[in-house]
Coordinates of C-alpha atoms in Angstrom, one line a residue:
X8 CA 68.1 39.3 -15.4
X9 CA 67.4 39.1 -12.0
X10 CA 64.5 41.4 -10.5
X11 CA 65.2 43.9 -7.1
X12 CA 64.3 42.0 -3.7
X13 CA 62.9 44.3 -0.9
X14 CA 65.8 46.9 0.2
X15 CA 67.2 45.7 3.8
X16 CA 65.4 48.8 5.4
X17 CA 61.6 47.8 4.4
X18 CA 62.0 43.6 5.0
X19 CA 59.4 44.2 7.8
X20 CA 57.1 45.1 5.0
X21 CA 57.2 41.7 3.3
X22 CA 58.0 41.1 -0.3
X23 CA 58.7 43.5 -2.9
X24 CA 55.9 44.1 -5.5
X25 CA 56.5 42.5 -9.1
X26 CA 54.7 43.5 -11.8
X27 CA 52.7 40.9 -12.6
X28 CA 51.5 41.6 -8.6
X29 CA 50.3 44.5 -9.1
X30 CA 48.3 43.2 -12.7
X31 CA 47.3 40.9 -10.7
X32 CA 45.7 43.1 -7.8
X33 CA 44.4 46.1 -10.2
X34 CA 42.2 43.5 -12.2
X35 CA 41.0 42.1 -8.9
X36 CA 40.3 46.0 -7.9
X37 CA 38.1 46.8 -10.7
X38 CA 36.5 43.6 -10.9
X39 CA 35.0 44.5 -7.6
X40 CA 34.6 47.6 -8.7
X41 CA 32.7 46.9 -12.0
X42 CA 30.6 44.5 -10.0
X43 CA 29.7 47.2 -7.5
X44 CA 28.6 49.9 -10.1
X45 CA 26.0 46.9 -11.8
X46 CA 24.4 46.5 -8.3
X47 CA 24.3 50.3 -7.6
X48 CA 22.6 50.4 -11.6
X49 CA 20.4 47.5 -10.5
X50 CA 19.1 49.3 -7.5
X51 CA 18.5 52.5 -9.3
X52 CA 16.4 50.9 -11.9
X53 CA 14.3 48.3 -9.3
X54 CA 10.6 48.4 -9.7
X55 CA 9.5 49.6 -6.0
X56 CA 5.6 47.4 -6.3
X57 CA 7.7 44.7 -7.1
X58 CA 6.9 41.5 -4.8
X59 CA 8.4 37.9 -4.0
X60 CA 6.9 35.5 -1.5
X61 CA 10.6 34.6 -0.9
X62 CA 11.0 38.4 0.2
X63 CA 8.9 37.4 3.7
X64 CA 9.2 33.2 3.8
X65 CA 13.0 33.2 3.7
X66 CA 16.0 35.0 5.2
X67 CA 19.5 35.1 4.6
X68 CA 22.1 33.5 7.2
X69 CA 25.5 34.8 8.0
X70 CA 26.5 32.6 4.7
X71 CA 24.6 34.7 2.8
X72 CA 22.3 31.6 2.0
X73 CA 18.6 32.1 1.7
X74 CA 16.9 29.8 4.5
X75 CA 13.2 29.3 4.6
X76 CA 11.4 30.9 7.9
X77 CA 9.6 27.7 9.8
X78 CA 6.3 29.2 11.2
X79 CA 6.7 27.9 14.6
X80 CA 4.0 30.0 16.1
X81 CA 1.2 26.9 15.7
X82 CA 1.0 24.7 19.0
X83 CA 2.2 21.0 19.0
X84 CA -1.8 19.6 19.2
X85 CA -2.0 22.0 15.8
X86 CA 0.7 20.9 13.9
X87 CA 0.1 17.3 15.4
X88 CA -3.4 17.3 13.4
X89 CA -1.9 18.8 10.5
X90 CA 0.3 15.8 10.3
X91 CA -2.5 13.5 10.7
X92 CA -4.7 15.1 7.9
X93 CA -1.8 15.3 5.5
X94 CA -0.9 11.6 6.6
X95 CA -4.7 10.9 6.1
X96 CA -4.7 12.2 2.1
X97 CA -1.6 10.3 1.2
X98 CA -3.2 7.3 2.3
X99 CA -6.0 8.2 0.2
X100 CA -4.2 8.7 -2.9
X101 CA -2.2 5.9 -1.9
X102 CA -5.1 3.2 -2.4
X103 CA -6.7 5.1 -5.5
X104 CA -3.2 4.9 -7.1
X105 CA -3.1 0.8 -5.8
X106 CA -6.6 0.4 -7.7
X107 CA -5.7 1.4 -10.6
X108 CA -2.0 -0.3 -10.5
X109 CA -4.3 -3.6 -10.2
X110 CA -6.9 -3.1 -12.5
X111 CA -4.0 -2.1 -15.7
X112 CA -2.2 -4.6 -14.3
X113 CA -5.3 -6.8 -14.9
X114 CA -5.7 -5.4 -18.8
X115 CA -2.0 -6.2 -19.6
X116 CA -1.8 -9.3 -17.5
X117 CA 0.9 -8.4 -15.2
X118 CA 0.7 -9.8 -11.4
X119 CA 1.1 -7.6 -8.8
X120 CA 4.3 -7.7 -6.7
X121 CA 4.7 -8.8 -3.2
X122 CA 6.1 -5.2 -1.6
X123 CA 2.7 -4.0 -3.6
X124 CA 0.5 -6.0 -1.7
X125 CA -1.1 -4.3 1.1
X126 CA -1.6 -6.5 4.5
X127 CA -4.2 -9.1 4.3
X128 CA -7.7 -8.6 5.4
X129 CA -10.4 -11.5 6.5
X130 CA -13.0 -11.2 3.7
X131 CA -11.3 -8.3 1.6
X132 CA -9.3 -9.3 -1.8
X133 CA -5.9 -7.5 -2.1
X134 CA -7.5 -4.2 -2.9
X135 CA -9.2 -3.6 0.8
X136 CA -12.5 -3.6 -0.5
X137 CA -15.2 -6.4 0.2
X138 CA -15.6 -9.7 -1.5
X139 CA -18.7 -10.3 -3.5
X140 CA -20.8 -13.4 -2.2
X141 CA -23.6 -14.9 -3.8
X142 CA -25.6 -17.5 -1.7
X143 CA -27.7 -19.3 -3.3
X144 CA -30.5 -21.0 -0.7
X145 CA -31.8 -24.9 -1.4
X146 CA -34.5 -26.6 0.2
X147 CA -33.0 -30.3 0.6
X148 CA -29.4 -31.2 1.9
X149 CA -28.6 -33.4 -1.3
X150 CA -28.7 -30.2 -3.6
X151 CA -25.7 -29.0 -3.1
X152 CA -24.1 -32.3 -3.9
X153 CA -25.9 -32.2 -7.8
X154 CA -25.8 -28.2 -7.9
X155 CA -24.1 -26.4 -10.9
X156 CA -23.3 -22.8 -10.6
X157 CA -23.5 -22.4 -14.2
X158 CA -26.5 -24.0 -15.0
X159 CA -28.0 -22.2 -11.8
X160 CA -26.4 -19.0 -13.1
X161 CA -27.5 -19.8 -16.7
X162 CA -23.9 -19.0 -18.2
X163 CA -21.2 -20.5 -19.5
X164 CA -18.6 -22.3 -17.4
X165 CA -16.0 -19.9 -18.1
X166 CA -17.9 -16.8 -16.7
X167 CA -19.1 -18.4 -13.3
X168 CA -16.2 -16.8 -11.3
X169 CA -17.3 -13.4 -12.8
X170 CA -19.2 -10.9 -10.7
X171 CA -19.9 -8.5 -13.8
X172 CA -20.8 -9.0 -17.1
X173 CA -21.9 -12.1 -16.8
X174 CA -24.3 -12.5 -19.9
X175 CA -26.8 -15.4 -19.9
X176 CA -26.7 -18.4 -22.4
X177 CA -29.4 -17.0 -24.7
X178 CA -27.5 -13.6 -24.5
X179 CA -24.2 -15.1 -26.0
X180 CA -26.1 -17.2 -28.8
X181 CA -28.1 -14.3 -30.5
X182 CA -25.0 -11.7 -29.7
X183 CA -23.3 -10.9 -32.8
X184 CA -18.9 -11.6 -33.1
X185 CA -17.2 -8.4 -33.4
X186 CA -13.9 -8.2 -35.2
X187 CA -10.8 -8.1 -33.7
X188 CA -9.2 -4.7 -33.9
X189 CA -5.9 -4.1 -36.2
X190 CA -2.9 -6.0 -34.6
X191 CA -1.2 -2.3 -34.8
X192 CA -4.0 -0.6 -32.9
X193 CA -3.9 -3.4 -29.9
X194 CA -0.1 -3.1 -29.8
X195 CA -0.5 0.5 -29.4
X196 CA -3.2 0.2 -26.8
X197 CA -0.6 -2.2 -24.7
X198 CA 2.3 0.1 -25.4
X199 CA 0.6 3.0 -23.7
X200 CA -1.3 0.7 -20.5
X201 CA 2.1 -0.4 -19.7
X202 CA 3.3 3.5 -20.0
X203 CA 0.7 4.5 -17.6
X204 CA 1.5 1.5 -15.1
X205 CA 5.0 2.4 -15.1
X206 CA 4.3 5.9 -14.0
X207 CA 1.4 4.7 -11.4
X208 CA 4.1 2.6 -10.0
X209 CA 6.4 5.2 -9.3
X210 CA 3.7 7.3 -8.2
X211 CA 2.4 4.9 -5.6
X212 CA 6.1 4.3 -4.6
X213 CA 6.6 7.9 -4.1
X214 CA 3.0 8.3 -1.6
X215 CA 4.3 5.5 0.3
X216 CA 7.7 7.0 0.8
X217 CA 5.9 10.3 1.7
X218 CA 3.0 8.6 3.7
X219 CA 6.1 7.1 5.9
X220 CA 8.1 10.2 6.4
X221 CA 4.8 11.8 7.6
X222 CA 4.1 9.1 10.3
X223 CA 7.5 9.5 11.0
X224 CA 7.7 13.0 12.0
X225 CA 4.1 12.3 13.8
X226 CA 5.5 9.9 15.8
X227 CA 8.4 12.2 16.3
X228 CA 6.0 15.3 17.6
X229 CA 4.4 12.7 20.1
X230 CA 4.9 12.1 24.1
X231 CA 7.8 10.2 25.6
X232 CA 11.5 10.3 26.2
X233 CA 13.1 9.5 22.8
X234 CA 16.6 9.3 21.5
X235 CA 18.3 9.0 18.1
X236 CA 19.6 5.6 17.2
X237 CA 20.9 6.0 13.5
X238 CA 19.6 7.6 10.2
X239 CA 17.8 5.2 7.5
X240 CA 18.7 4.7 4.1
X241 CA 17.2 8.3 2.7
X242 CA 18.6 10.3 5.7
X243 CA 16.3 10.2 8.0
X244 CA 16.4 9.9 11.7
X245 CA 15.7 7.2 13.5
X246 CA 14.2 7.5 17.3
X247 CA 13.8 5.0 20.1
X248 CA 11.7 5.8 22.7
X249 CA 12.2 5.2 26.3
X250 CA 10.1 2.2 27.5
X251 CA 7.4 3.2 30.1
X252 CA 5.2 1.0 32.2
X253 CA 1.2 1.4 31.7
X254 CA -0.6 2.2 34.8

C-alpha cells in the first residue's frame, strides 16, 4: 500500500512522520530520559566526605574530557633544577641497572652489545669505574725480562688476570672438590639469570629513553632563540637553536 506524504498545505514542515519515526524518536526520548533519572539517583545517594585527587589535579574541557591542571606557578630556574635532579636519578639508576646487566651477563656468558656500551673512559673498563693496577717494584732492570706474575703472585696461571679470589697454590692443593650441582638445578639457575637479564635490559632501555626525554625538555626550558625542525621517532619535538656568537 502506499503510505500518506505530507498534505500540500504543511510541505514547509518537511516530511510527514512514519511510524517507525516516531519508534524511532520515543526510544531515543526515554533513553535520555532513563539515563537522566540514574544520574539524579546517583546524586541523591553520593557520599558527601567522599574525595578524589583527580577532583582538584584535573578539569574538564569543552569536550567533556578530563585534562590534568599543569602547576605553572614554579619559576623557570625552579622547574629547570627539578629537571636536573630528576635527570640526575635516572642516570643513577641508569648505571646501577648497566652493572648488573654486565655482571649476569658475565654469569651466563653473554657479551654485552655495542648500543650498551657507555662511552670510553682513559683508565675505566666499560662499567665507569676504575681499573685495578698492581705494580709490583724490582730492584734491577733485567727482572722484568725473567718475571712471572704467577709465580710472583703464587697462583696458578689461569687466575693471574683475576683481581678477587685469587687463592694461593697451597690454598688450591689442600682445598677439598666440591660436587657439581644436579644438571636440573644449574639449568634452572640459567633459566632464571637470563629472565632477570631480559628484564634489566628493558629496564635500562626504558631509563635511557627517559633520561633523554628529560635532557630534552631541559635543553628545551634553556636560553636562546629556538625553532622546531621535525618530531623524532617517539613524537617528540625536535628544536634548533639560533646560533649566537660568544663574546
Amino acid at each position: 500500500h502506499k503510505e500518506r506524504s505530507q498534505p500540500a498545505g504543511r510541505q514547509r514542515l518537511g516530511l510527514l512522520e512514519k511510524h517507525k519515526d516516531y519508534v524511532q524518536r520515543a526510544r531515543n526520548f526515554h533513553r535520555k530520559e532513563d539515563r537522566l533519572k540514574a544520574l539524579m539517583e546517583k546524586v541523591r545517594n553520593r557520599n558527601e566526605d567522599e574525595f578524589y585527587h583527580k577532583m582538584i589535579n584535573s578539569r574538564t574541557d569543552n569536550k567533556g574530557v578530563h585534562r590534568s591542571v599543569q602547576d605553572n606557578n614554579l619559576s623557570l630556574d625552579v622547574r629547570k633544577l627539578a629537571k636536573h635532579q630528576d635527570a640526575n636519578y635516572l642516570a643513577l639508576k641508569k648505571t646501577a641497572e648497566m652493572k648488573k646487566i654486565k655482571r649476569l651477563r658475565d654469569e651466563v656468558h653473554i657479551p654485552l652489545s655495542d648500543e650498551m656500551l657507555p662511552e670510553p673512559r682513559s683508565s675505566r673498563d666499560i662499567t665507569g669505574a676504575k681499573k685495578s693496577r698492581h705494580t709490583v717494584f724490582v730492584d734491577t732492570e733485567e727482572e722484568p725480562k725473567s718475571f712471572s706474575a704467577h709465580e710472583y703472585l703464587d697462583t696458578a696461571p689461569e687466575l693471574v688476570s683475576r683481581t678477587y679470589n685469587r687463592p694461593r697454590l697451597d690454598t688450591l692443593r689442600s682445598a677439598r672438590v666440591a660436587q657439581p650441582p644436579p644438571k636440573k638445578k644449574v639449568e634452572s639457575a640459567v633459566t632464571s639469570k637470563v629472565r632477570e637479564l631480559e628484564q634489566r635490559t628493558t629496564r635500562h632501555a626504558a631509563l635511557t629513553q627517559a633520561l633523554e626525554e628529560k635532557q630534552r625538555q631541559k635543553n628545551a626550558m634553556g636560553k636562546g632563540r629556538k625553532r622546531k625542525m621535525a618530531t623524532n621517532k617517539l613524537g617528540k619535538a625536535v628544536f634548533r637553536w639560533k646560533k649566537q656568537r660568544l663574546t
